[in-house]
Structure formats: structure tokens, C-alpha cells
CSV table of C-alpha atoms in Angstrom, one decimal:
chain,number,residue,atom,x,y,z
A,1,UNK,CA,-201.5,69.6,105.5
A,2,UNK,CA,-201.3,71.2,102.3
A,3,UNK,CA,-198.8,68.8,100.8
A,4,UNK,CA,-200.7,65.6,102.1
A,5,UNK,CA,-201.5,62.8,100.6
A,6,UNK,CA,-205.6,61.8,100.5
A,7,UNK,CA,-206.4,58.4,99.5
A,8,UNK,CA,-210.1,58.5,98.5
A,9,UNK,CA,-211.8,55.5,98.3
A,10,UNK,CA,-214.8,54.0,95.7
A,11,UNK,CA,-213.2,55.6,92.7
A,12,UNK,CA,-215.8,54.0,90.4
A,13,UNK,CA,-218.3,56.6,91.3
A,14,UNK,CA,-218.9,60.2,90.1
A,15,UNK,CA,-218.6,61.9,93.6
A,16,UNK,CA,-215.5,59.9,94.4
A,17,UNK,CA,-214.1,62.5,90.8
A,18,UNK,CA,-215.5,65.1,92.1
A,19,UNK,CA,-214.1,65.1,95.8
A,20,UNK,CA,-210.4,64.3,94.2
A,21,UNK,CA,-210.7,67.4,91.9
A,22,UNK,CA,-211.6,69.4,94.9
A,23,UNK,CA,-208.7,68.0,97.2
A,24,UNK,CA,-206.3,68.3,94.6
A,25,UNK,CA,-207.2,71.7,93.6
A,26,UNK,CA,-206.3,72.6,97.4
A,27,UNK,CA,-202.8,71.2,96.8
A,28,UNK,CA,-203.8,67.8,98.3
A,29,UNK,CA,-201.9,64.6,96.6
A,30,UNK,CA,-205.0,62.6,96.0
A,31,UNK,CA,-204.7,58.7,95.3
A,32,UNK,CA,-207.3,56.6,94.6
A,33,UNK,CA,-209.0,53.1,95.1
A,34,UNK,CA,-211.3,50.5,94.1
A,35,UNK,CA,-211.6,47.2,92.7
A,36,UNK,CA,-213.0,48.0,89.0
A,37,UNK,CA,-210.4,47.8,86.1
A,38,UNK,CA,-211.6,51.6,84.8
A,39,UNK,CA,-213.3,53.8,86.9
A,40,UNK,CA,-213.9,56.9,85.6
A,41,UNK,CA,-211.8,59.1,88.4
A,42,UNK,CA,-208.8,57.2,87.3
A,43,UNK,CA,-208.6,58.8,84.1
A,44,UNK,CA,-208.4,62.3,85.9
A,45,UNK,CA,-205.7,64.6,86.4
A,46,UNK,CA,-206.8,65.1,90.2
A,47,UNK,CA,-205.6,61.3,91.0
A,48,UNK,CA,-202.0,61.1,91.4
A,49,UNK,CA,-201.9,57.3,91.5
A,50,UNK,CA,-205.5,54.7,91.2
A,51,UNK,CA,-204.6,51.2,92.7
A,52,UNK,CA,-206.8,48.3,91.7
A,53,UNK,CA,-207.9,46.8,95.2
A,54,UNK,CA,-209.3,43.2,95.7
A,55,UNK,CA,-213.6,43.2,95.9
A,56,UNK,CA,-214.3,43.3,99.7
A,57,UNK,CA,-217.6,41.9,99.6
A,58,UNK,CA,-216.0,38.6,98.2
A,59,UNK,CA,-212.2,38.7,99.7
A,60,UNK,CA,-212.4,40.7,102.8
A,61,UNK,CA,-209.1,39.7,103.8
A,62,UNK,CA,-207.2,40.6,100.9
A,63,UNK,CA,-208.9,43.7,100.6
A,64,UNK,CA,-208.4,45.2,104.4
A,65,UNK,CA,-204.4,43.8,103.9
A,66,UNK,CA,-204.1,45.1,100.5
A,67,UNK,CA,-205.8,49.0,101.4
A,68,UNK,CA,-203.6,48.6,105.1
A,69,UNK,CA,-199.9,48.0,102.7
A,70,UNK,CA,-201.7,51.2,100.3
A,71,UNK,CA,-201.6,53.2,103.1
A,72,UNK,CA,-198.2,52.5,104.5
A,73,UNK,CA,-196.6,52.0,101.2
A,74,UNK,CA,-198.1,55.9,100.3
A,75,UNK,CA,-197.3,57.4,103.5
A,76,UNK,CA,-201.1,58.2,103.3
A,77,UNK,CA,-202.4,60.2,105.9
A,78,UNK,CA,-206.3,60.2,105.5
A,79,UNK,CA,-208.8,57.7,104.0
A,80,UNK,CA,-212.1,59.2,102.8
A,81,UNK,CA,-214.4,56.4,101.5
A,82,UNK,CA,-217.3,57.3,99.2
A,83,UNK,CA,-219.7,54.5,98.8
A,84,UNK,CA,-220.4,51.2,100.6
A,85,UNK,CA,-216.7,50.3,101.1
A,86,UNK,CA,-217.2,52.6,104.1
A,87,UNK,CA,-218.2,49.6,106.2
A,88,UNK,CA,-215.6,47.7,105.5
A,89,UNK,CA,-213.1,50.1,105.7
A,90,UNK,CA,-214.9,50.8,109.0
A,91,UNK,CA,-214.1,47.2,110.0
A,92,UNK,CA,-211.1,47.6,109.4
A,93,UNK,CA,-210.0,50.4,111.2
A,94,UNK,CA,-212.0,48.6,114.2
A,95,UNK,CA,-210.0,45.4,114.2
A,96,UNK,CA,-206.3,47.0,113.2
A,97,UNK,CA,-203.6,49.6,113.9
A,98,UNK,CA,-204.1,51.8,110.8
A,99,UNK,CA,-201.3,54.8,110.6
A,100,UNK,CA,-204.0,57.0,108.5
A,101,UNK,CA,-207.0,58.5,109.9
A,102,UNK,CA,-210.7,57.3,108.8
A,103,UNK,CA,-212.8,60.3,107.7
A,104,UNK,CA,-215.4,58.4,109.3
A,105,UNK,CA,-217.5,57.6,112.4
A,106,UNK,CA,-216.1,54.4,114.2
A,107,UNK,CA,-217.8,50.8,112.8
A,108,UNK,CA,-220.6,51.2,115.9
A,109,UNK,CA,-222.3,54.3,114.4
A,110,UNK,CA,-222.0,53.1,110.8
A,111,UNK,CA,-224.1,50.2,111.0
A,112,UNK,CA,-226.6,52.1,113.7
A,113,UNK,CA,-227.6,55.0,111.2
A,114,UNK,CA,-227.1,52.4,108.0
A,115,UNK,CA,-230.2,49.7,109.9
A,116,UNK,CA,-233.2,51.5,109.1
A,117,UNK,CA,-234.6,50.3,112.2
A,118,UNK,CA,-231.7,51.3,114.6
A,119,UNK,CA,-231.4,54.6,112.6
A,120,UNK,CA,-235.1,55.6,113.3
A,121,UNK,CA,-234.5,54.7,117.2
A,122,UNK,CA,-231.5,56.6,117.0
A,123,UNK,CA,-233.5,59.7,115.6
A,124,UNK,CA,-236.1,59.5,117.7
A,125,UNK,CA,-233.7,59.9,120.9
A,126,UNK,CA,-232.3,63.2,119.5
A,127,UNK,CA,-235.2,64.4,119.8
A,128,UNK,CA,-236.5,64.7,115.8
A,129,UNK,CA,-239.7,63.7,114.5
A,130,UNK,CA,-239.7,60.2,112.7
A,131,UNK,CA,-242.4,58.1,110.9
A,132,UNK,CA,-243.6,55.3,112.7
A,133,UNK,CA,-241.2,51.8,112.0
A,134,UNK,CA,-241.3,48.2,113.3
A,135,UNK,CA,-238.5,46.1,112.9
A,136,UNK,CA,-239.5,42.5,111.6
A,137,UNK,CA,-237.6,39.7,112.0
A,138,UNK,CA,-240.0,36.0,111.4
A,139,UNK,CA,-243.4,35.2,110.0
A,140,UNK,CA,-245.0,36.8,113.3
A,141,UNK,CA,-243.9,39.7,113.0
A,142,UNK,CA,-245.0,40.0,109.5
A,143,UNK,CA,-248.3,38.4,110.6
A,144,UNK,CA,-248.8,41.2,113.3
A,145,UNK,CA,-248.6,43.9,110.7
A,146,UNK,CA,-250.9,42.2,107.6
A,147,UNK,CA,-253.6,43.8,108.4
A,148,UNK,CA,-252.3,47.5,107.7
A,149,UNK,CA,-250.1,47.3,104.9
A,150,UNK,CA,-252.3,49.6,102.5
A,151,UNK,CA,-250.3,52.5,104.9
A,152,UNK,CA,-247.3,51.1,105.3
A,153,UNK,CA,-244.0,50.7,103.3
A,154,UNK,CA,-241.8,47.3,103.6
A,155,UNK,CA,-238.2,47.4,103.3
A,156,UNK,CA,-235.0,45.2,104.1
A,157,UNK,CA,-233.1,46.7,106.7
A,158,UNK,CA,-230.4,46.2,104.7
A,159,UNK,CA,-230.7,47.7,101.3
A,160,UNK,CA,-230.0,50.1,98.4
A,161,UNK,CA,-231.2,52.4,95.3
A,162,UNK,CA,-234.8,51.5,97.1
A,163,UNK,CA,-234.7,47.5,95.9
A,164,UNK,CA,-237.0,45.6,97.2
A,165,UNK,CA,-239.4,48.0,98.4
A,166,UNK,CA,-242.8,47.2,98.8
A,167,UNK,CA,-245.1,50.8,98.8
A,168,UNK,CA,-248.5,50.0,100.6
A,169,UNK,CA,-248.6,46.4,99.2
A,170,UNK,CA,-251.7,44.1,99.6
A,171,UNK,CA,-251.7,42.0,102.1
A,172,UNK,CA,-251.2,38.9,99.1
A,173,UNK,CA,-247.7,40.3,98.5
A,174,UNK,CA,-246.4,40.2,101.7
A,175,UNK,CA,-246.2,36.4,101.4
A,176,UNK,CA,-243.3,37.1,98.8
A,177,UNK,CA,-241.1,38.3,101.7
A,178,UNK,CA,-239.9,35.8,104.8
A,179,UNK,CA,-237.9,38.6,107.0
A,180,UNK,CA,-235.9,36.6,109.6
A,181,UNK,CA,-232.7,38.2,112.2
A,182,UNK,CA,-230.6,37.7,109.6
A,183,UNK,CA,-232.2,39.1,107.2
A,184,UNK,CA,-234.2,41.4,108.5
A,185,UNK,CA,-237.2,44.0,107.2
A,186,UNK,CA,-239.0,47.2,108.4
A,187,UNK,CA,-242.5,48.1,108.3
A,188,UNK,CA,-242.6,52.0,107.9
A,189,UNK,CA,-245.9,54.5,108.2
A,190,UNK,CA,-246.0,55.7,104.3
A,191,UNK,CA,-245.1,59.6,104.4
A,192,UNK,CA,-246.3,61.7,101.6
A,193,UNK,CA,-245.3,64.7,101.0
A,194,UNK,CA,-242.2,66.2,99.1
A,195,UNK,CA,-238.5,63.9,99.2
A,196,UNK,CA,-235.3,66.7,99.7
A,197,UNK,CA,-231.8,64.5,99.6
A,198,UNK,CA,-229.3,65.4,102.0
A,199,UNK,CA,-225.4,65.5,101.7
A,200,UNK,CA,-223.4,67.1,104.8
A,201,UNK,CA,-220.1,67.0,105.9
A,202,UNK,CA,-219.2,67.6,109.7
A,203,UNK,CA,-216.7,67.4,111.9
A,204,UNK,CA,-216.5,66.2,115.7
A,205,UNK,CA,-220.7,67.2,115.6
A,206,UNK,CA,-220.4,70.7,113.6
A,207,UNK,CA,-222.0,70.9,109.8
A,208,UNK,CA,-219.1,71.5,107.4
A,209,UNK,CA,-220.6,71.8,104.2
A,210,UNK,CA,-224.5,71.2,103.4
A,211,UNK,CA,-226.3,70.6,100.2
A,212,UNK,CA,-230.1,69.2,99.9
A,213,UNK,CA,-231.7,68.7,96.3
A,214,UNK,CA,-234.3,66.9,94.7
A,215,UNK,CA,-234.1,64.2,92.2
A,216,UNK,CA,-235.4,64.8,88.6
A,217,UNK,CA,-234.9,61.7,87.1
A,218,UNK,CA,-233.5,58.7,89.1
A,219,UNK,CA,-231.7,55.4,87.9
A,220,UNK,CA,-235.0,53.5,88.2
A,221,UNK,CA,-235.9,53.8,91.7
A,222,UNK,CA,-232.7,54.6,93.2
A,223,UNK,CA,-229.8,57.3,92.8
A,224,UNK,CA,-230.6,60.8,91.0
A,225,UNK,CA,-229.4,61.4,87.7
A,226,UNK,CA,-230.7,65.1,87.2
A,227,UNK,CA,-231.0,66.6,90.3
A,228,UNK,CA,-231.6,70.6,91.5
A,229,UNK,CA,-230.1,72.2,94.8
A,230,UNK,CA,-233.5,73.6,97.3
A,231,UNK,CA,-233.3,75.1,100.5
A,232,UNK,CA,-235.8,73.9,103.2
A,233,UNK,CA,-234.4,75.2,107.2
A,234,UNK,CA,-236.1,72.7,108.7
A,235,UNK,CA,-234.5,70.3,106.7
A,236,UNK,CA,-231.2,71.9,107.8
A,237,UNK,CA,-232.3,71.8,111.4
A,238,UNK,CA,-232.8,68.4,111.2
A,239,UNK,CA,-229.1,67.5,109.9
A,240,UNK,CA,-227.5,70.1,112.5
A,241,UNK,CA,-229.4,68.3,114.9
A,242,UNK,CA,-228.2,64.7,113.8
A,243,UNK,CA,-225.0,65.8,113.3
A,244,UNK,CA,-224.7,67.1,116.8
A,245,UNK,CA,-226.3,64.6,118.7
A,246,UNK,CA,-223.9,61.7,117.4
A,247,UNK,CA,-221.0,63.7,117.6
A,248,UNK,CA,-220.4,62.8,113.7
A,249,UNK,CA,-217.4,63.1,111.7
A,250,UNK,CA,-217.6,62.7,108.0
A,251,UNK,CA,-219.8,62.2,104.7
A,252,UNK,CA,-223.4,61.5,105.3
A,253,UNK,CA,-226.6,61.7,103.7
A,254,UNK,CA,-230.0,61.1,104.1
A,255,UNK,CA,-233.4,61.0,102.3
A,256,UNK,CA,-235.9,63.5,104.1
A,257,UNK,CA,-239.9,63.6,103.3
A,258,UNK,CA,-241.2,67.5,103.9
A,259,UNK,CA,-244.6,67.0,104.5
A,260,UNK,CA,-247.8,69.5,103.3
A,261,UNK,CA,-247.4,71.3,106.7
A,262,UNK,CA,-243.4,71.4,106.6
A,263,UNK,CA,-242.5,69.0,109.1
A,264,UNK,CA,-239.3,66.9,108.0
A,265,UNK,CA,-239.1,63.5,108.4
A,266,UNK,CA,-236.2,60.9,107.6
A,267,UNK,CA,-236.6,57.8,105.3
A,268,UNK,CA,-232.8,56.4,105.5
A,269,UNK,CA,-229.7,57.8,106.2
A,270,UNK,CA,-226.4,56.5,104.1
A,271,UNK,CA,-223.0,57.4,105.9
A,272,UNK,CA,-221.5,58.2,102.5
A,273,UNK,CA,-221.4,61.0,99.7
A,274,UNK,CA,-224.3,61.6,97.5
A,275,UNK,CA,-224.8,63.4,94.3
A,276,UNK,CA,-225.0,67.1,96.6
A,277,UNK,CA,-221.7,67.3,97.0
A,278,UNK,CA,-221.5,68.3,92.8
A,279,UNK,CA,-223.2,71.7,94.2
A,280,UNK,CA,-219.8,72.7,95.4
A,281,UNK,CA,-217.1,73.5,93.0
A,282,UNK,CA,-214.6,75.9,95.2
A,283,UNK,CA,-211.5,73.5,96.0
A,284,UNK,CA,-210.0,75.8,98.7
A,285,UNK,CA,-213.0,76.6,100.7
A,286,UNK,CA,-214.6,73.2,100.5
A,287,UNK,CA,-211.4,71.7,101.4
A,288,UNK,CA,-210.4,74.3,104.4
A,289,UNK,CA,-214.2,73.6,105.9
A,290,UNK,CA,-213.6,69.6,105.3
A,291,UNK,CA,-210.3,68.9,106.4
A,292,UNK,CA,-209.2,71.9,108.4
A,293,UNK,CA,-212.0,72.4,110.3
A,294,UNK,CA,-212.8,76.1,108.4
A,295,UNK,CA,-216.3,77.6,108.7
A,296,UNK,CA,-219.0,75.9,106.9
A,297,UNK,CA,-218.8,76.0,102.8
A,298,UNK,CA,-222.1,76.5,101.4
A,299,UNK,CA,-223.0,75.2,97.9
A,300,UNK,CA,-221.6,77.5,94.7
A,301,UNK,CA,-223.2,76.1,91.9
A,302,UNK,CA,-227.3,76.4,91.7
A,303,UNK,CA,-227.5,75.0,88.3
A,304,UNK,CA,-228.9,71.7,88.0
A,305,UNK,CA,-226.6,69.0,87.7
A,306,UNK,CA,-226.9,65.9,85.5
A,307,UNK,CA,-224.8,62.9,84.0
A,308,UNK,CA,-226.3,63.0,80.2
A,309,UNK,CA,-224.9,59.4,79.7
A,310,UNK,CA,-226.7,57.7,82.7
A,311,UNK,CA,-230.2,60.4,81.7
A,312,UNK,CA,-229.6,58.3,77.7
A,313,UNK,CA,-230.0,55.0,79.4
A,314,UNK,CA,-232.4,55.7,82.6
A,315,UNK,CA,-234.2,59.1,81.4
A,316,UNK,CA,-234.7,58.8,78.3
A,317,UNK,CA,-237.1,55.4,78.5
A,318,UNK,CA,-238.8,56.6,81.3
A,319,UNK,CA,-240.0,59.5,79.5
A,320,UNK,CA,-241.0,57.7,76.5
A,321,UNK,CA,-242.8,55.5,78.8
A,322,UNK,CA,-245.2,58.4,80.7
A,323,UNK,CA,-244.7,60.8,77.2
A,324,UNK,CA,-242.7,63.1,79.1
A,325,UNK,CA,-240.1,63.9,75.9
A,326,UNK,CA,-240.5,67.7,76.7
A,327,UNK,CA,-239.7,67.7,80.1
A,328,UNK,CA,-236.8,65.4,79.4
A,329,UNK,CA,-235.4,67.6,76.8
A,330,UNK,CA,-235.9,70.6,79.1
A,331,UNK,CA,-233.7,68.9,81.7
A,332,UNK,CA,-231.3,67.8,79.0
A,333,UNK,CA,-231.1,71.8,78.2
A,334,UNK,CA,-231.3,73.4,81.6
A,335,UNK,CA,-228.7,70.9,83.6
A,336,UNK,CA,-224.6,71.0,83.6
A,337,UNK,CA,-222.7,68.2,82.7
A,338,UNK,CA,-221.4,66.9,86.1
A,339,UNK,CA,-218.7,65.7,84.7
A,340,UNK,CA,-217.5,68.4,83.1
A,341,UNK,CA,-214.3,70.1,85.1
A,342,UNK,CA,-212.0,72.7,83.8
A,343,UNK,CA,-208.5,71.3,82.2
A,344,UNK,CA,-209.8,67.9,83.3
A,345,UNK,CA,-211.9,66.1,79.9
A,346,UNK,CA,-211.0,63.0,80.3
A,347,UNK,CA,-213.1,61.3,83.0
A,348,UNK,CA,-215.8,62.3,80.4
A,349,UNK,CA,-214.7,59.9,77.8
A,350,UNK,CA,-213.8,57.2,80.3
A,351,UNK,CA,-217.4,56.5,81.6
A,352,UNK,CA,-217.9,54.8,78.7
A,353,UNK,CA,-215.0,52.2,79.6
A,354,UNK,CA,-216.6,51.9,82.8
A,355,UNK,CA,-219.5,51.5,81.9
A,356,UNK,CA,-218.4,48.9,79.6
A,357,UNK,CA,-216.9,46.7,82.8
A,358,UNK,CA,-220.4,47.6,84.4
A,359,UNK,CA,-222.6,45.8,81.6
A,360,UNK,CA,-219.8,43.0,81.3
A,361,UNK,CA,-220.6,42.1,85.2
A,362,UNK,CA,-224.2,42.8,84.2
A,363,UNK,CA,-224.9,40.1,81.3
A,364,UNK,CA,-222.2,37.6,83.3
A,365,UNK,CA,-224.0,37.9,86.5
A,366,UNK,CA,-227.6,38.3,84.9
A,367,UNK,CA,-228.6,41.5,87.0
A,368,UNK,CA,-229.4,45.1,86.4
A,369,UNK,CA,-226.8,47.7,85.4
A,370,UNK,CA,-227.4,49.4,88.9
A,371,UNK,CA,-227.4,46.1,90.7
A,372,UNK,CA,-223.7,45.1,89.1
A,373,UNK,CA,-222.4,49.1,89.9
A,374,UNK,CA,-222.1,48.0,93.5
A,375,UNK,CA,-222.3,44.0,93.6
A,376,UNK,CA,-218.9,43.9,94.8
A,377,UNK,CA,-219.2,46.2,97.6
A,378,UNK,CA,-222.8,45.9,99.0
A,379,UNK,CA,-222.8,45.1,102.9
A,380,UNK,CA,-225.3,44.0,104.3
A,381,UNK,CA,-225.2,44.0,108.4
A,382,UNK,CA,-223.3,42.8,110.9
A,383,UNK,CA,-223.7,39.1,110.5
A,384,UNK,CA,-221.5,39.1,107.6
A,385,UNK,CA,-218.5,40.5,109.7
């Protein structure tokens, strides 16, 4: 295995760098994918080969032939997605005879724990506490649930960085939101208390590698930009549990709410890497736990971890806005460069290429940076199979 070749998926993000520094400081040939001109983990030294891939949100079948001829033309012998390409890639292995192995559940689990709705059933039959969630699918059921939505929290099944949200709305707003089958929304008790993010690895049900953090400063609502490593057990319990009880193999992650008394509840789960896996920085052990099945890798870095680009553009205006400038510059101080990676300086330089395609899809499409990060790969349920 030492001599294999990795193809790792989603290349546009930082995780995707960070897991092909990793692999390829175990010896691994690491290639990687995705449809953006310039991601920033092609620049790396870590990827032996990037390969421009069709958007599969927009040409699904020139995507799953062009990552099938990839894989054969590579002799590669594992896939490990990274963001939302998961679920097509997931689709893919379901409907063809792949030679390379998925590092994934199959497409049936994906979309389960991705539905916020099926996720908390799902939860709920392993045993774990969740908050109370009603799937809504017409006027109805909206109707049904009017009359409590000071203590609830409205979300499409279907959905990412925590767009769309509605936090204990008045009852006025909810006329802004038509849920349907297709289109679907929960209606989730509000939890209060304090959020720890989750990223685990596991294999065949056993917890390979665990880090949970907290966000300092987010992208708007969404994905951390400066973010600490905590420890919480029952927080750990809860992911051993998941983990077991579904039997999963691979990435996944989830957004947890420790309440005042300590109980741990789930929000959403994501079958993908999150920004915990920058908490481990040993190639050989995180690698032998991953891919070998070697006893669990703990996290090796407790210094908090930033991107100072994204904390310029996000950060920065948000604490102008609440007059925060000393806590900002604290964070500035006290964090590491994510980014950074010994021998390895130029993914540094290339975010600002790719952020460059980023804001060209932005003003083109007339959406948010964050929204036009992921436009081409969002998925969004079943019905679009």
C-alpha cells in the first residue's frame, strides 16, 4: 500500500491540501480532482498530477465518465472525496463497476445522514438524544407548526454553510418559505447551549481519528475560519456511537449543541471532511489509522488554526461591525496559518488565484463568494438523481 496511488477528490478546498500532504508524506502517490481551473492543492508538492474534471452538478455524465477513465487511466486504487462531490461520486459507484475503492459509505447512507430529517430518525434509533424535528413537505405542514415558531428553527432539508435558516422566526416569515417533497424543510426544537464541530474518520464502525473544535469566526453563517480544538466525552460518545451503529466507513462530521447540563445533541451531520482534520499534522500515524486500519490517531496540533486570507474578507467586517478589533487581532495573533506546511509554500500564494476564479463565478452569477465556492457541486437530494 505504501506505493499507492490516492486520488482525492474536491481539490478546491483547504482540507482536500491538507489530507494530500498527509497521504503523501506516508509515501502515498496522491492525484487530485475537481472542476476549478486553480485550486489551491494543485499548486502543492503533495499532488502528483491535478486533472480538471467536468462540474457534476451541471454534466453529471461527463463528470462520472470522465472521474471512471481518471481512475483506470491512473491505475488508482482509492477515491477519498472531500466535499459535496461525495454524493455524486456516491452515485456513481452505485450505478457502475469502479476498479478503485470509495472511501465512503454506499449512496443509501449518504443521503440518510445528509436529510436532516432522515438523519435525526436515524439518530434517534441508535439510541442518542436528539432535538425534536418535523419534516415538512406542503403549506399543511407548515400551517401545523405556525403557531410555535418563536421555539423552533426552519431549515431546508437540503442545505449548506446554514443558508436559508430561519432561527425562531415570526410566524409572518414563515409565508417566505413554500416547503413541498421536492423541496423539502425541517422544523427543529431550537437548542441552546454551546456548538462543538465534529470531524472523525472510521472504518467498518471503529473511530480512526477524532477532532471536535469550536468556530471563532465563521464565513458568515457557515464554515469556520478560526477555529480551536476542545474535548467534550460526551461528545465523543456520541460519534463512537454513530459510528458504530451504521457500521460507517469514512470522513464525516457533524455539528453538536452541548447543552448547560452537558447533554450533546446533533444539529446536521455532513459525510465529508471539515476544518478538524487541520488538528492533525503526523502523515504516518494519521495515515496508518486511515487507510490501514492502525489504532486511532488523536489530534497533534492544539494551536488554533486559521486561514488569515478568508479572516481579511469574513473576520475582519464582522468585527468592525460588533467593535470587536481586539478580539480579532487576538485571534490574528494566537492562531497558525493553516496553510502553512513545511517545504510546501506554494498553495499559500495560490489562494489568491483561486480565489480569483471564485469572485469571477461570483459577479457572473450574482451570488455570494461562499455561495459560488460550491455552486458547481451542491446536491441537493435524491430527486435530482
Amino acid at each position: 500500500m505504501a506505493n499507492s496511488t490516492v486520488l482525492i477528490t474536491g481539490a478546491r478546498a483547504p482540507v482536500a491540501l491538507h489530507l494530500a500532504r498527509l497521504l503523501h508524506g506516508a509515501g502515498r502517490r496522491v492525484i487530485l480532482a475537481d472542476s476549478p481551473a486553480r485550486p489551491i492543492a494543485a499548486a502543492s508538492n503533495a499532488c502528483a498530477l491535478y486533472h480538471r474534471l467536468p462540474p457534476p452538478r451541471f454534466a453529471g455524465r461527463a463528470y462520472g465518465e470522465a472521474v471512471e477513465a481518471l481512475v483506470r487511466g491512473e491505475g488508482i486504487e482509492l477515491v477519498i472525496p472531500t466535499c459535496e462531490e461525495i454524493f455524486y461520486l456516491g452515485q456513481l459507484w452505485r450505478d457502475r463497476a469502479m476498479p478503485a475503492r470509495l472511501f465512503a459509505p454506499d449512496m443509501a447512507l449518504l443521503a440518510q445522514v445528509h436529510d436532516k430529517h432522515a438523519f435525526t430518525q436515524l439518530t434517534e434509533s441508535l439510541g442518542l438524544a436528539v432535538p425534536e424535528t418535523m419534516l415538512l413537505q406542503s403549506k399543511e405542514d407548515l400551517q401545523a407548526v405556525r403557531s410555535r415558531s418563536r421555539e423552533l428553527v426552519f431549515k431546508p432539508v437540503w442545505s449548506r454553510f446554514a443558508s436559508h435558516v430561519l432561527l425562531r422566526p415570526s410566524p409572518e416569515k414563515l409565508d417566505a418559505i413554500e416547503p413541498s417533497p421536492a423541496m423539502p424543510w425541517v422544523a427543529q426544537r431550537f437548542v441552546t447551549g454551546d456548538e462543538i464541530s465534529a470531524y472523525a474518520v472510521a472504518l467498518n464502525g471503529k473511530l480512526k481519528a477524532l477532532g471536535l473544535y469550536r468556530s471563532l469566526y465563521r464565513a458568515g453563517k457557515g464554515a469556520g475560519i478560526c477555529f480551536e480544538l476542545v474535548e467534550d466525552p460526551a461528545a465523543r460518545r456520541f460519534v463512537e456511537t454513530f459510528v458504530a451503529g451504521t457500521g460507517w466507513t469514512g470522513q464525516i462530521s457533524f455539528d453538536l449543541m452541548r447543552e448547560k447540563g452537558g447533554r450533546v445533541q446533533p444539529l446536521e451531520c455532513n459525510p465529508r471532511a471539515v476544518s478538524g482534520l487541520h488538528f492533525f499534522r503526523d502523515p504516518r500515524r494519521f495515515t496508518e489509522a486511515m487507510l490501514e486500519d492502525g489504532r486511532e490517531v488523536k489530534p497533534d496540533v492544539s494551536t488554533p488554526q486559521t486561514v488569515r486570507l478568508a479572516m481579511w474578507i469574513y473576520g475582519l467586517p464582522a468585527a468592525l461591525r460588533f467593535l470587536r478589533i481586539a478580539r480579532f487581532s487576538q485571534a490574528m495573533r494566537a492562531a497558525d496559518e493553516l496553510l502553512d506546511w513545511p517545504g510546501d509554500p506554494a498553495p499559500k500564494r495560490a489562494q489568491w488565484r483561486a480565489l480569483a476564479e471564485i469572485a469571477g463565478t461570483s459577479l457572473r452569477q450574482h451570488i455570494s463568494l461562499q455561495q459560488a465556492s460550491t455552486r458547481d457541486i451542491e446536491w441537493n437530494g435524491p430527486l435530482q438523481d
